[in-house]
JSON list of C-alpha atoms and ligand atoms in Angstrom, two decimals:
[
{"chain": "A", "resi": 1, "resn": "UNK", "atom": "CA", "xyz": [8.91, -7.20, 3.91]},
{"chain": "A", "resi": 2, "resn": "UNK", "atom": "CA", "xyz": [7.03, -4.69, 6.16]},
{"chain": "A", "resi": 3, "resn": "UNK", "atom": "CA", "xyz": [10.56, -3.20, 7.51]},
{"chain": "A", "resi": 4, "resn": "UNK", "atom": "CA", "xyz": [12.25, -3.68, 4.30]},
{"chain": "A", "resi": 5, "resn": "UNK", "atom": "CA", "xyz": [9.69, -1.72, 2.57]},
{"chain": "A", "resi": 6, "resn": "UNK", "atom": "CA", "xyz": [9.67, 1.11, 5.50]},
{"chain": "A", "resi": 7, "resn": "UNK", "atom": "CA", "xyz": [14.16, 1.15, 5.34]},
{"chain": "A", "resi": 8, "resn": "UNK", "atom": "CA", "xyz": [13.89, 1.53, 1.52]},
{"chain": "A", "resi": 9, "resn": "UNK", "atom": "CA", "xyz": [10.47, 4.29, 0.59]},
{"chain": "A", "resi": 10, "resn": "UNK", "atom": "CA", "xyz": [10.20, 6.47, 4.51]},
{"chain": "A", "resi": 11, "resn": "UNK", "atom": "CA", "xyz": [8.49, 8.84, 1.96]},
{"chain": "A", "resi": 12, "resn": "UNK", "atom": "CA", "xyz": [5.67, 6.42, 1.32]},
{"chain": "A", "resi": 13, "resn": "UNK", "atom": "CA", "xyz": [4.37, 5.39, 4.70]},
{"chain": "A", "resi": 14, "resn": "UNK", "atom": "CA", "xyz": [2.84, 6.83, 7.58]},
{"chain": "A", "resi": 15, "resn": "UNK", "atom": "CA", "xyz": [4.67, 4.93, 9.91]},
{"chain": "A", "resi": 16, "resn": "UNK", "atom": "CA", "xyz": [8.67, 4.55, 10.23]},
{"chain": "A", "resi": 17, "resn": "UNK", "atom": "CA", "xyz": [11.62, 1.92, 10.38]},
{"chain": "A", "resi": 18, "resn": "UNK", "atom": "CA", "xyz": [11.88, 3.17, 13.83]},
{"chain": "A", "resi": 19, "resn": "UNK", "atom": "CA", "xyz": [8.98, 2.29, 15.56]},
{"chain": "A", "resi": 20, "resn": "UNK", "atom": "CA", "xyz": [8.46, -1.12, 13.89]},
{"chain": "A", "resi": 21, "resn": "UNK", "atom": "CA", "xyz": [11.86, -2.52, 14.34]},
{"chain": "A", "resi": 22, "resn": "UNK", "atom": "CA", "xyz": [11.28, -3.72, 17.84]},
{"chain": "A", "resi": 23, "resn": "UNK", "atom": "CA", "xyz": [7.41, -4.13, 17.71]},
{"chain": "A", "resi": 24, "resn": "UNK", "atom": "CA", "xyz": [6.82, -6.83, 19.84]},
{"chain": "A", "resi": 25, "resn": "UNK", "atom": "CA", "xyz": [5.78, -10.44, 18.09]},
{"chain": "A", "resi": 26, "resn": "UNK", "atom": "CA", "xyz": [1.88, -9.50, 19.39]},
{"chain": "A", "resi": 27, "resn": "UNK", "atom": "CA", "xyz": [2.05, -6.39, 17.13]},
{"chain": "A", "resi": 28, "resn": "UNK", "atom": "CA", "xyz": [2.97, -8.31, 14.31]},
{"chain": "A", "resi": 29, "resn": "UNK", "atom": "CA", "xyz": [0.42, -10.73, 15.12]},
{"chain": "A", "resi": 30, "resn": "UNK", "atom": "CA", "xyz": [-2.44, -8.67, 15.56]},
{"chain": "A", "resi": 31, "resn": "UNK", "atom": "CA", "xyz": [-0.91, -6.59, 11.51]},
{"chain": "A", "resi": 32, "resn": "UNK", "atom": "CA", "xyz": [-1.56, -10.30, 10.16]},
{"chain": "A", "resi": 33, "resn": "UNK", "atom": "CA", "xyz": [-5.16, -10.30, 12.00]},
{"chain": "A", "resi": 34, "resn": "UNK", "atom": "CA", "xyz": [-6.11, -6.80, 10.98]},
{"chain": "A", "resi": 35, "resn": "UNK", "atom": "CA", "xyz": [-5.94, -6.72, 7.43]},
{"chain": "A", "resi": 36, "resn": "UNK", "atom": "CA", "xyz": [-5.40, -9.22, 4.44]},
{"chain": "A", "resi": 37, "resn": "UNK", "atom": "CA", "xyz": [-1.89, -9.27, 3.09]},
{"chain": "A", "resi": 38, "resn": "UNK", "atom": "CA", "xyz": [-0.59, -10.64, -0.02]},
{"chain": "A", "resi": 39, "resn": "UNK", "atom": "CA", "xyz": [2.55, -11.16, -1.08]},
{"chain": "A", "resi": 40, "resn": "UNK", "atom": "CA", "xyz": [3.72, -11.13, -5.22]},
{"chain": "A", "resi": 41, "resn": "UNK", "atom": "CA", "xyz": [6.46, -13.71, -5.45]},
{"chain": "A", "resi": 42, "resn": "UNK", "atom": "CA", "xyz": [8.81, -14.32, -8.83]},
{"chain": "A", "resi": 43, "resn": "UNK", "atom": "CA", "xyz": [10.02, -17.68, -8.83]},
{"chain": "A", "resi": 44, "resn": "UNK", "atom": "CA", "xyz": [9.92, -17.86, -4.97]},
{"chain": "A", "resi": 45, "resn": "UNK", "atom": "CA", "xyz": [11.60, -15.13, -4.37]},
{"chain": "A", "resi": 46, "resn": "UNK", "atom": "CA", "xyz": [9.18, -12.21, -2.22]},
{"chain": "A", "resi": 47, "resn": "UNK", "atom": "CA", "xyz": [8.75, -9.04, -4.87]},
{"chain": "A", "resi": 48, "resn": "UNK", "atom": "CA", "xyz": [6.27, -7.06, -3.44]},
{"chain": "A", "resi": 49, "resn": "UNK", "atom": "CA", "xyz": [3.83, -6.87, -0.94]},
{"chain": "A", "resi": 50, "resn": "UNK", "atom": "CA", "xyz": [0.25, -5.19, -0.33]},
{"chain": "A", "resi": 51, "resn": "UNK", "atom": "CA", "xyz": [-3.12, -4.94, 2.29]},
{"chain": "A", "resi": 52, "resn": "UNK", "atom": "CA", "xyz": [-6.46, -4.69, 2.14]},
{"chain": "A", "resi": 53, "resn": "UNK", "atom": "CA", "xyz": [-8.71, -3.94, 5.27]},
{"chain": "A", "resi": 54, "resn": "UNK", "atom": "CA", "xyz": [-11.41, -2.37, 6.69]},
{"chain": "A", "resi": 55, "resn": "UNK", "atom": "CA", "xyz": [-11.59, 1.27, 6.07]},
{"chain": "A", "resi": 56, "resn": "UNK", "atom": "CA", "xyz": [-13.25, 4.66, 8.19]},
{"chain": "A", "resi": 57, "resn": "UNK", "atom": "CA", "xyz": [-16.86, 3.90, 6.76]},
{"chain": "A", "resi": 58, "resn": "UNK", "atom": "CA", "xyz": [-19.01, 1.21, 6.33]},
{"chain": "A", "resi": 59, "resn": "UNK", "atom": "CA", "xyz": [-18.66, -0.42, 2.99]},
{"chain": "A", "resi": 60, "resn": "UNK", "atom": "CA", "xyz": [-15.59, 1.33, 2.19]},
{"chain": "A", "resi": 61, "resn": "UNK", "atom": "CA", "xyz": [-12.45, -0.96, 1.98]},
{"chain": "A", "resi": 62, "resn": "UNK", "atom": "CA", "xyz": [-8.45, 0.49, 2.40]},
{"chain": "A", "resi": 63, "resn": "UNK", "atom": "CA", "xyz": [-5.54, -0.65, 0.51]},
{"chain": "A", "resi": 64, "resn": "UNK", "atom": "CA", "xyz": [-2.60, 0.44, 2.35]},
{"chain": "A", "resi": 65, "resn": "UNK", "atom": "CA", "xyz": [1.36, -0.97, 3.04]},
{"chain": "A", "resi": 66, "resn": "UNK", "atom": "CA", "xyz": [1.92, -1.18, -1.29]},
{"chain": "A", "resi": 67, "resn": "UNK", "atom": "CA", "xyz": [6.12, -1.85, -1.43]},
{"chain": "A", "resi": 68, "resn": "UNK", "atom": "CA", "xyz": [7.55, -3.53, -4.77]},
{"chain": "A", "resi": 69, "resn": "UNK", "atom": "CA", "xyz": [11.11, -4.68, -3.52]},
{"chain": "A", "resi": 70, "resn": "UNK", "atom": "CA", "xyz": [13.48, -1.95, -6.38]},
{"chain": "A", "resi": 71, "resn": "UNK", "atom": "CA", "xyz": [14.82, -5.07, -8.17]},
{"chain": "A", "resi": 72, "resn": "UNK", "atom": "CA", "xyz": [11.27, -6.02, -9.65]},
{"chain": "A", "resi": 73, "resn": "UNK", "atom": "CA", "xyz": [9.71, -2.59, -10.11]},
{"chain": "A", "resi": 74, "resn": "UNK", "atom": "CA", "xyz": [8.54, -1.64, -13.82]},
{"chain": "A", "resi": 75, "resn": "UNK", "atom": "CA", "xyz": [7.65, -5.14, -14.55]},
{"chain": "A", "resi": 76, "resn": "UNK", "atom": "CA", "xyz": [3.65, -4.64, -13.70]},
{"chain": "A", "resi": 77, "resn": "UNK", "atom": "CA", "xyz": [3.82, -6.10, -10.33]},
{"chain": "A", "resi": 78, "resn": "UNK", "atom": "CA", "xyz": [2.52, -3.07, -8.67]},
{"chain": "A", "resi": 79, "resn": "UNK", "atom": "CA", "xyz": [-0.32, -3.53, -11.20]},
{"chain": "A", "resi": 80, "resn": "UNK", "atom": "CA", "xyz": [-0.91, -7.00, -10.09]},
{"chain": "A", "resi": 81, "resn": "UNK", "atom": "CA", "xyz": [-0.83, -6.24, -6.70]},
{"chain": "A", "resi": 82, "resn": "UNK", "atom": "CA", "xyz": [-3.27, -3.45, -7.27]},
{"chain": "A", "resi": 83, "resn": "UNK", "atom": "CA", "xyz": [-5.47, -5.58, -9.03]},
{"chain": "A", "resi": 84, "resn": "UNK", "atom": "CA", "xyz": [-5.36, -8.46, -6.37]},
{"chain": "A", "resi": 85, "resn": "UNK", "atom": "CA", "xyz": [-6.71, -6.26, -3.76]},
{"chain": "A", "resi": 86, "resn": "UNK", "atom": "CA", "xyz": [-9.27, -4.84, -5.64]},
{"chain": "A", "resi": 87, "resn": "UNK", "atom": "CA", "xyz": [-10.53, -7.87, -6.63]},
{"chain": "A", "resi": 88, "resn": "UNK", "atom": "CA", "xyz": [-10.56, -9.05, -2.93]},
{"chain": "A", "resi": 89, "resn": "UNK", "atom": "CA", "xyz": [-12.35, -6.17, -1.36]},
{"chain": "A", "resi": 90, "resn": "UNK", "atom": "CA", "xyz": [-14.60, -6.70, -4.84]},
{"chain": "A", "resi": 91, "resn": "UNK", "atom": "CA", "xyz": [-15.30, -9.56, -3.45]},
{"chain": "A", "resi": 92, "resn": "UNK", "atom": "CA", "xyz": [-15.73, -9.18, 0.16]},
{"chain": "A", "resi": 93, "resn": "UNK", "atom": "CA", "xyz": [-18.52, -7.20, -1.21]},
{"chain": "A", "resi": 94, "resn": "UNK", "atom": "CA", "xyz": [-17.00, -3.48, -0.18]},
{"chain": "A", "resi": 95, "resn": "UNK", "atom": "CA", "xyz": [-18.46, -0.57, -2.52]},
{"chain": "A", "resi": 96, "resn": "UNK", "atom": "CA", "xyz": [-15.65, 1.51, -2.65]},
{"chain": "A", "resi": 97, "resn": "UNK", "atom": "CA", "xyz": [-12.14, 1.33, -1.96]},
{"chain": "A", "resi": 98, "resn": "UNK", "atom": "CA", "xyz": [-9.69, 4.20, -0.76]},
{"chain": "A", "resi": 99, "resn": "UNK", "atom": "CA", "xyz": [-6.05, 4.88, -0.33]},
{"chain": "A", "resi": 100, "resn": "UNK", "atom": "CA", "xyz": [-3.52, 8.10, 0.86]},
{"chain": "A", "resi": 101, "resn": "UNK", "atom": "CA", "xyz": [-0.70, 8.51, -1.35]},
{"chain": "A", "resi": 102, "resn": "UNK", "atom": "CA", "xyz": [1.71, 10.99, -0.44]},
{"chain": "A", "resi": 103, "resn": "UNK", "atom": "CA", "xyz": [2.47, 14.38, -2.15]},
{"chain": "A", "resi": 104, "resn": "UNK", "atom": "CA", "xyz": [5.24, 13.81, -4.88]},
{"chain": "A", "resi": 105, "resn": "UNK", "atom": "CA", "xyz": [5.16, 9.86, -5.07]},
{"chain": "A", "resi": 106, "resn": "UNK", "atom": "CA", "xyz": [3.85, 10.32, -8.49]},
{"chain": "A", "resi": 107, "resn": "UNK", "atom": "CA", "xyz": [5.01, 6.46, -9.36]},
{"chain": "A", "resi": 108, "resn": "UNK", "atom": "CA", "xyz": [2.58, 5.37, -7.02]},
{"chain": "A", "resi": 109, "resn": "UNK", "atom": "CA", "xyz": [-0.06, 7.88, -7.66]},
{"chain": "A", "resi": 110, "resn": "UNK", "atom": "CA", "xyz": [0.55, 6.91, -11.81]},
{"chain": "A", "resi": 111, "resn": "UNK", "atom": "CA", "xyz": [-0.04, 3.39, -11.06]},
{"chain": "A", "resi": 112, "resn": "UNK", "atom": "CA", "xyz": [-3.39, 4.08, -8.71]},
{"chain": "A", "resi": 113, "resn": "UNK", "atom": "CA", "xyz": [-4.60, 5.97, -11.58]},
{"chain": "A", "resi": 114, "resn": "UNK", "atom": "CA", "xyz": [-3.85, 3.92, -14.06]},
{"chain": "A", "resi": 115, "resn": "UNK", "atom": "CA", "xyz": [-6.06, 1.44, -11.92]},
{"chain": "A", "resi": 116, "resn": "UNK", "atom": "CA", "xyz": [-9.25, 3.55, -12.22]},
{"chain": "A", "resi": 117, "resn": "UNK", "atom": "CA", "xyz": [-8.10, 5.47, -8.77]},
{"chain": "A", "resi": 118, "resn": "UNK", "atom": "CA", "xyz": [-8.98, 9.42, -8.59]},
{"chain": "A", "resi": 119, "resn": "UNK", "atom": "CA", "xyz": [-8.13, 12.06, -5.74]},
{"chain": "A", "resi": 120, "resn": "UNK", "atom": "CA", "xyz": [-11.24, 12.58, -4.05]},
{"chain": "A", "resi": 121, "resn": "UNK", "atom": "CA", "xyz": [-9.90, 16.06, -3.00]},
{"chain": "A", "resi": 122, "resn": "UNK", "atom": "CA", "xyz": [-9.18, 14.96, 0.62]},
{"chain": "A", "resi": 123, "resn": "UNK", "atom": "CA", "xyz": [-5.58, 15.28, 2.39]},
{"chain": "A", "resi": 124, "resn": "UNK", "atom": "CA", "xyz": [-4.05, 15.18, 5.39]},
{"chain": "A", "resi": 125, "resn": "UNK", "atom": "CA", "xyz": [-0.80, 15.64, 6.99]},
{"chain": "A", "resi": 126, "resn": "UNK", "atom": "CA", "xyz": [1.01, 12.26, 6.89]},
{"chain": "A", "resi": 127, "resn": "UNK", "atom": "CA", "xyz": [3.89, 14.01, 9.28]},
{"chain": "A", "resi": 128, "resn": "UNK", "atom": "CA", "xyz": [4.86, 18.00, 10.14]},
{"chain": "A", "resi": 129, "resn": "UNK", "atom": "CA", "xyz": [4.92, 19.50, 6.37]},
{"chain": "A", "resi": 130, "resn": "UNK", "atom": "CA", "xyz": [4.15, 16.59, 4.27]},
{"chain": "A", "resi": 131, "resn": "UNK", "atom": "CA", "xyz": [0.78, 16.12, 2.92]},
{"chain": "A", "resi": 132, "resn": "UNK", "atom": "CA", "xyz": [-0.74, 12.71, 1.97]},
{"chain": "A", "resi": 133, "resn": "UNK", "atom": "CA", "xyz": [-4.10, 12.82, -0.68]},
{"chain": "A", "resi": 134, "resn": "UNK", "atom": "CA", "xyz": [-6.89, 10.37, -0.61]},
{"chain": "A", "resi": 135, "resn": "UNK", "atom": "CA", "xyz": [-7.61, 8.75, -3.62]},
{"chain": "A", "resi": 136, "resn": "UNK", "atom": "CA", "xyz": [-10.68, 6.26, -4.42]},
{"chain": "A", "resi": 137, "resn": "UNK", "atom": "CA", "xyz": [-12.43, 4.10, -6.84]},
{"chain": "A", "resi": 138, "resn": "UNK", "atom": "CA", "xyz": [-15.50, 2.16, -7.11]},
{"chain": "A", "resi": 139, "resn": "UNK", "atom": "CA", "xyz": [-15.55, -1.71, -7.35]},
{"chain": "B", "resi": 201, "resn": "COA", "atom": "C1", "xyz": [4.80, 2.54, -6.61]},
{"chain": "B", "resi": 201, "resn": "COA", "atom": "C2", "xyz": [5.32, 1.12, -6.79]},
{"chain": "B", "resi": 201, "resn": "COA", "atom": "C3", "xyz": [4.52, 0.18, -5.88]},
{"chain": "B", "resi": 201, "resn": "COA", "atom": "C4", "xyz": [5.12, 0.70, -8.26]},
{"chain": "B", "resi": 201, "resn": "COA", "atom": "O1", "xyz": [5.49, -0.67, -8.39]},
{"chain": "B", "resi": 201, "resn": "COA", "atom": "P1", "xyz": [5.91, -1.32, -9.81]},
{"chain": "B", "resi": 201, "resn": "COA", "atom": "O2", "xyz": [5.92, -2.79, -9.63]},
{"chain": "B", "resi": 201, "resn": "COA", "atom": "O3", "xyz": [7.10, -0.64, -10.33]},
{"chain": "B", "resi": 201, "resn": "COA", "atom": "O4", "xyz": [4.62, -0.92, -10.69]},
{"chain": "B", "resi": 201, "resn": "COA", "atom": "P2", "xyz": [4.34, -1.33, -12.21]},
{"chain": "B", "resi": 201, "resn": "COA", "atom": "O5", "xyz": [5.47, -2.13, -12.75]},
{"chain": "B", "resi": 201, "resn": "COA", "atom": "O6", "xyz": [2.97, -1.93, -12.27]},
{"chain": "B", "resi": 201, "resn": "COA", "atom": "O7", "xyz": [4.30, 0.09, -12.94]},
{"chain": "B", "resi": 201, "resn": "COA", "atom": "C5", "xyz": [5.39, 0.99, -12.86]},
{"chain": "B", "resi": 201, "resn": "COA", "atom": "C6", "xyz": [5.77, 1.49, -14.24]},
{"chain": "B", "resi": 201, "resn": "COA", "atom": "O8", "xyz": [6.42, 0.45, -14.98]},
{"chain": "B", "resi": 201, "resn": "COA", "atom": "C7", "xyz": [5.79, 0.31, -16.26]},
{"chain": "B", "resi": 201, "resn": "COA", "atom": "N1", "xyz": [5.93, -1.10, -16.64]},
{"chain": "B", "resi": 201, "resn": "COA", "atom": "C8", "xyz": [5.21, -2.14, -16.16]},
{"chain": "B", "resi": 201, "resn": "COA", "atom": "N2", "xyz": [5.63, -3.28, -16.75]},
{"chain": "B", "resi": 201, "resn": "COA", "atom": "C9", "xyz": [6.64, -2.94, -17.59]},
{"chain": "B", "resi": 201, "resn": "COA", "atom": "C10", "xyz": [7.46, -3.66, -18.46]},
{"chain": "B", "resi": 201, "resn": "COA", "atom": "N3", "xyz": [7.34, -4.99, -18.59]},
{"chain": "B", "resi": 201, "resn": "COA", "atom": "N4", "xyz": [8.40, -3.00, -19.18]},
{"chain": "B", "resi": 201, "resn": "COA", "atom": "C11", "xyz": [8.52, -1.66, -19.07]},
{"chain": "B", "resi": 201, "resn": "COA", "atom": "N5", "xyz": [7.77, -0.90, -18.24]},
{"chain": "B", "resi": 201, "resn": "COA", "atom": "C12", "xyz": [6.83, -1.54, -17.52]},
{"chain": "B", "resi": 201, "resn": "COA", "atom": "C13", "xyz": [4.37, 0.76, -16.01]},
{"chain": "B", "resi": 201, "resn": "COA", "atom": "O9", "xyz": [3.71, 1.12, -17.20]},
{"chain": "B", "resi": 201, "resn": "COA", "atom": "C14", "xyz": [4.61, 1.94, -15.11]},
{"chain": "B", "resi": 201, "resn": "COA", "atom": "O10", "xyz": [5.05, 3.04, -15.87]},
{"chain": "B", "resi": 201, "resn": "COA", "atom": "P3", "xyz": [4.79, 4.57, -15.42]},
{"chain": "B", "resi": 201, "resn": "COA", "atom": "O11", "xyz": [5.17, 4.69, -13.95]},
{"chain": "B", "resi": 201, "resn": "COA", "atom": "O12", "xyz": [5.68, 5.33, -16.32]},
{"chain": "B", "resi": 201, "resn": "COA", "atom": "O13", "xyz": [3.33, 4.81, -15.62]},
{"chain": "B", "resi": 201, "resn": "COA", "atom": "C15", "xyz": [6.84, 1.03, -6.47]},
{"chain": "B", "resi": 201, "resn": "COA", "atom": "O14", "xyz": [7.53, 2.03, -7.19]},
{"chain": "B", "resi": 201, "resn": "COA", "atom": "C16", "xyz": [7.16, 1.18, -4.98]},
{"chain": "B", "resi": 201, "resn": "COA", "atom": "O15", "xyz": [7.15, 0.21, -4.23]},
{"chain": "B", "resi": 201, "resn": "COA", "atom": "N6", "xyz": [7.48, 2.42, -4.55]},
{"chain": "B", "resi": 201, "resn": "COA", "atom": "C17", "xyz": [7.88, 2.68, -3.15]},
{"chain": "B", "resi": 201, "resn": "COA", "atom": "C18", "xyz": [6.75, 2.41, -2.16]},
{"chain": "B", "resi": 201, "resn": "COA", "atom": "C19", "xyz": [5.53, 3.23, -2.48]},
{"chain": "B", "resi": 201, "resn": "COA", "atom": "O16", "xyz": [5.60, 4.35, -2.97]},
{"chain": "B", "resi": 201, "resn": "COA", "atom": "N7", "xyz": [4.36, 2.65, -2.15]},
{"chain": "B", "resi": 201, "resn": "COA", "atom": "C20", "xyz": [3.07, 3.30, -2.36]},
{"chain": "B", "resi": 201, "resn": "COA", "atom": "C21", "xyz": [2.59, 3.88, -1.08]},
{"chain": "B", "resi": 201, "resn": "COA", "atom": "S1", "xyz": [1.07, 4.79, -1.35]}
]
Protein backbone atom coordinates (compact mmCIF):
# COMPACT_ATOMS: atom_id res chain seq x y z
CA UNK A 1 0.00 0.00 0.00
CA UNK A 2 2.80 2.29 1.35
CA UNK A 3 4.73 2.11 -2.22
CA UNK A 4 1.63 1.98 -4.14
CA UNK A 5 0.44 5.06 -2.59
CA UNK A 6 4.08 6.83 -2.97
CA UNK A 7 4.19 5.42 -7.23
CA UNK A 8 0.66 6.88 -7.68
CA UNK A 9 0.42 10.77 -5.43
CA UNK A 10 4.80 11.78 -5.23
CA UNK A 11 2.99 15.17 -4.72
CA UNK A 12 1.50 14.09 -1.44
CA UNK A 13 4.33 12.68 0.60
CA UNK A 14 7.41 13.71 2.06
CA UNK A 15 9.15 10.76 1.26
CA UNK A 16 9.57 9.01 -2.35
CA UNK A 17 9.08 5.61 -4.32
CA UNK A 18 12.75 5.72 -4.41
CA UNK A 19 13.97 5.42 -1.15
CA UNK A 20 11.31 2.96 0.11
CA UNK A 21 11.51 0.44 -2.60
CA UNK A 22 14.44 -1.38 -1.17
CA UNK A 23 13.98 -0.44 2.58
CA UNK A 24 15.15 -3.25 4.27
CA UNK A 25 12.32 -5.70 6.07
CA UNK A 26 13.63 -3.91 9.66
CA UNK A 27 12.43 -0.54 8.22
CA UNK A 28 9.22 -1.83 7.50
CA UNK A 29 9.12 -3.39 10.76
CA UNK A 30 10.00 -0.69 12.89
CA UNK A 31 6.86 1.77 10.21
CA UNK A 32 4.41 -1.01 11.74
CA UNK A 33 5.96 -0.31 15.41
CA UNK A 34 6.00 3.45 15.09
CA UNK A 35 2.66 4.42 14.37
CA UNK A 36 -0.92 2.79 14.16
CA UNK A 37 -2.01 1.94 10.66
CA UNK A 38 -5.31 1.10 9.38
CA UNK A 39 -6.30 -0.12 6.42
CA UNK A 40 -10.17 0.63 4.68
CA UNK A 41 -11.02 -2.55 2.84
CA UNK A 42 -14.28 -2.97 0.30
CA UNK A 43 -15.23 -6.41 0.17
CA UNK A 44 -11.62 -7.58 0.90
CA UNK A 45 -10.13 -5.82 -1.41
CA UNK A 46 -7.33 -2.97 0.32
CA UNK A 47 -8.91 0.76 -0.63
CA UNK A 48 -7.10 2.99 1.32
CA UNK A 49 -4.80 3.29 3.94
CA UNK A 50 -3.90 5.84 6.90
CA UNK A 51 -1.53 6.47 10.40
CA UNK A 52 -1.79 7.85 13.45
CA UNK A 53 1.30 8.43 15.81
CA UNK A 54 2.97 10.36 18.10
CA UNK A 55 3.47 13.88 17.08
CA UNK A 56 6.43 16.93 17.95
CA UNK A 57 4.64 17.83 21.36
CA UNK A 58 3.29 16.23 24.12
CA UNK A 59 -0.36 15.53 23.78
CA UNK A 60 -0.42 16.31 20.24
CA UNK A 61 -1.14 13.25 17.94
CA UNK A 62 -0.07 13.12 13.80
CA UNK A 63 -2.06 11.64 11.12
CA UNK A 64 0.20 11.15 8.30
CA UNK A 65 0.65 8.38 5.10
CA UNK A 66 -3.50 9.16 3.98
CA UNK A 67 -3.61 7.20 0.21
CA UNK A 68 -7.21 6.11 -1.14
CA UNK A 69 -6.18 3.56 -3.96
CA UNK A 70 -7.93 6.01 -7.45
CA UNK A 71 -10.51 3.22 -8.04
CA UNK A 72 -12.41 3.94 -4.63
CA UNK A 73 -11.89 7.68 -4.27
CA UNK A 74 -15.19 9.93 -4.01
CA UNK A 75 -16.99 7.25 -2.24
CA UNK A 76 -16.27 8.81 1.51
CA UNK A 77 -13.49 6.52 2.30
CA UNK A 78 -11.07 9.25 2.87
CA UNK A 79 -13.77 10.45 5.30
CA UNK A 80 -13.81 7.21 7.06
CA UNK A 81 -10.34 6.96 7.27
CA UNK A 82 -10.18 10.44 8.65
CA UNK A 83 -12.62 9.73 11.09
CA UNK A 84 -10.96 6.37 12.25
CA UNK A 85 -7.89 8.10 13.26
CA UNK A 86 -9.39 10.74 14.96
CA UNK A 87 -11.32 8.69 16.90
CA UNK A 88 -8.17 6.63 17.85
CA UNK A 89 -5.89 9.41 18.91
CA UNK A 90 -9.50 10.61 20.65
CA UNK A 91 -9.08 7.88 22.38
CA UNK A 92 -5.56 7.40 23.22
CA UNK A 93 -6.41 10.48 25.05
CA UNK A 94 -4.21 13.07 22.66
CA UNK A 95 -5.64 16.81 22.81
CA UNK A 96 -4.97 17.79 19.51
CA UNK A 97 -4.17 16.28 16.36
CA UNK A 98 -2.02 17.74 13.38
CA UNK A 99 -1.20 17.03 9.81
CA UNK A 100 1.05 18.78 6.64
CA UNK A 101 -0.77 18.81 3.53
CA UNK A 102 0.99 20.01 0.65
CA UNK A 103 0.43 23.28 -1.35
CA UNK A 104 -2.18 22.58 -4.20
CA UNK A 105 -3.56 19.09 -2.96
CA UNK A 106 -6.76 20.86 -2.39
CA UNK A 107 -8.69 17.22 -2.45
CA UNK A 108 -6.93 16.41 0.52
CA UNK A 109 -6.93 19.73 2.16
CA UNK A 110 -11.13 19.76 1.24
CA UNK A 111 -11.52 16.58 2.97
CA UNK A 112 -9.27 17.68 6.28
CA UNK A 113 -11.49 20.57 6.41
CA UNK A 114 -14.43 19.13 5.94
CA UNK A 115 -13.27 17.04 9.10
CA UNK A 116 -13.09 20.09 11.42
CA UNK A 117 -9.16 20.52 10.28
CA UNK A 118 -7.84 24.33 9.95
CA UNK A 119 -4.28 25.67 8.79
CA UNK A 120 -2.69 26.71 11.82
CA UNK A 121 -0.56 29.14 9.67
CA UNK A 122 2.59 26.93 9.87
CA UNK A 123 4.58 25.55 6.66
CA UNK A 124 7.48 24.14 5.70
CA UNK A 125 9.33 23.04 2.75
CA UNK A 126 8.31 19.41 2.04
CA UNK A 127 11.28 19.40 -0.84
CA UNK A 128 13.35 22.45 -2.82
CA UNK A 129 10.23 24.80 -3.90
CA UNK A 130 7.31 22.99 -2.62
CA UNK A 131 5.69 24.05 0.50
CA UNK A 132 3.66 21.73 2.81
CA UNK A 133 0.98 23.66 5.53
CA UNK A 134 0.15 22.35 8.91
CA UNK A 135 -3.24 21.93 9.62
CA UNK A 136 -4.93 20.91 13.14
CA UNK A 137 -7.99 20.19 15.06
CA UNK A 138 -9.01 19.53 18.49
CA UNK A 139 -10.41 16.12 19.67
C1 LIG B 1 -7.27 13.01 -0.65
C2 LIG B 1 -7.84 11.60 -0.75
C3 LIG B 1 -7.31 10.76 0.43
C4 LIG B 1 -9.39 11.68 -0.66
O1 LIG B 1 -9.90 10.35 -0.61
P1 LIG B 1 -11.43 10.01 -1.02
O2 LIG B 1 -11.70 8.63 -0.57
O3 LIG B 1 -11.65 10.37 -2.43
O4 LIG B 1 -12.21 11.03 -0.07
P2 LIG B 1 -13.80 11.17 0.09
O5 LIG B 1 -14.50 10.21 -0.82
O6 LIG B 1 -14.12 11.09 1.55
O7 LIG B 1 -14.07 12.66 -0.41
C5 LIG B 1 -13.66 13.09 -1.70
C6 LIG B 1 -14.79 13.79 -2.41
O8 LIG B 1 -15.78 12.83 -2.82
C7 LIG B 1 -17.07 13.26 -2.39
N1 LIG B 1 -17.86 12.04 -2.15
C8 LIG B 1 -17.76 11.21 -1.09
N2 LIG B 1 -18.64 10.20 -1.23
C9 LIG B 1 -19.28 10.40 -2.40
C10 LIG B 1 -20.28 9.70 -3.10
N3 LIG B 1 -20.81 8.58 -2.61
N4 LIG B 1 -20.71 10.19 -4.29
C11 LIG B 1 -20.19 11.33 -4.79
N5 LIG B 1 -19.22 12.04 -4.18
C12 LIG B 1 -18.78 11.58 -2.99
C13 LIG B 1 -16.78 14.07 -1.14
O9 LIG B 1 -17.84 14.93 -0.81
C14 LIG B 1 -15.55 14.81 -1.59
O10 LIG B 1 -15.92 15.86 -2.45
P3 LIG B 1 -15.04 17.22 -2.59
O11 LIG B 1 -13.58 16.80 -2.76
O12 LIG B 1 -15.61 17.85 -3.80
O13 LIG B 1 -15.24 17.97 -1.33
C15 LIG B 1 -7.49 10.93 -2.10
O14 LIG B 1 -7.83 11.79 -3.16
C16 LIG B 1 -6.01 10.55 -2.22
O15 LIG B 1 -5.59 9.47 -1.81
N6 LIG B 1 -5.20 11.46 -2.83
C17 LIG B 1 -3.77 11.17 -3.07
C18 LIG B 1 -2.97 11.04 -1.78
C19 LIG B 1 -3.09 12.27 -0.92
O16 LIG B 1 -3.22 13.39 -1.40
N7 LIG B 1 -3.02 12.05 0.41
C20 LIG B 1 -3.10 13.12 1.39
C21 LIG B 1 -1.73 13.46 1.86
S1 LIG B 1 -1.80 14.86 2.98
Amino acid sequence: MRLAALQEAPYAFGSVYEREVDAPEERWRKALRDRTRFIAEIDGVVAGTVSGGEGDSEGVAAMTAMWVDPRYRRQSVGDLLVKTVVEWARAAGYADMLLWVADGNVNAERLYVRNGFARTGADQEMRPGQLEYEMSRRL
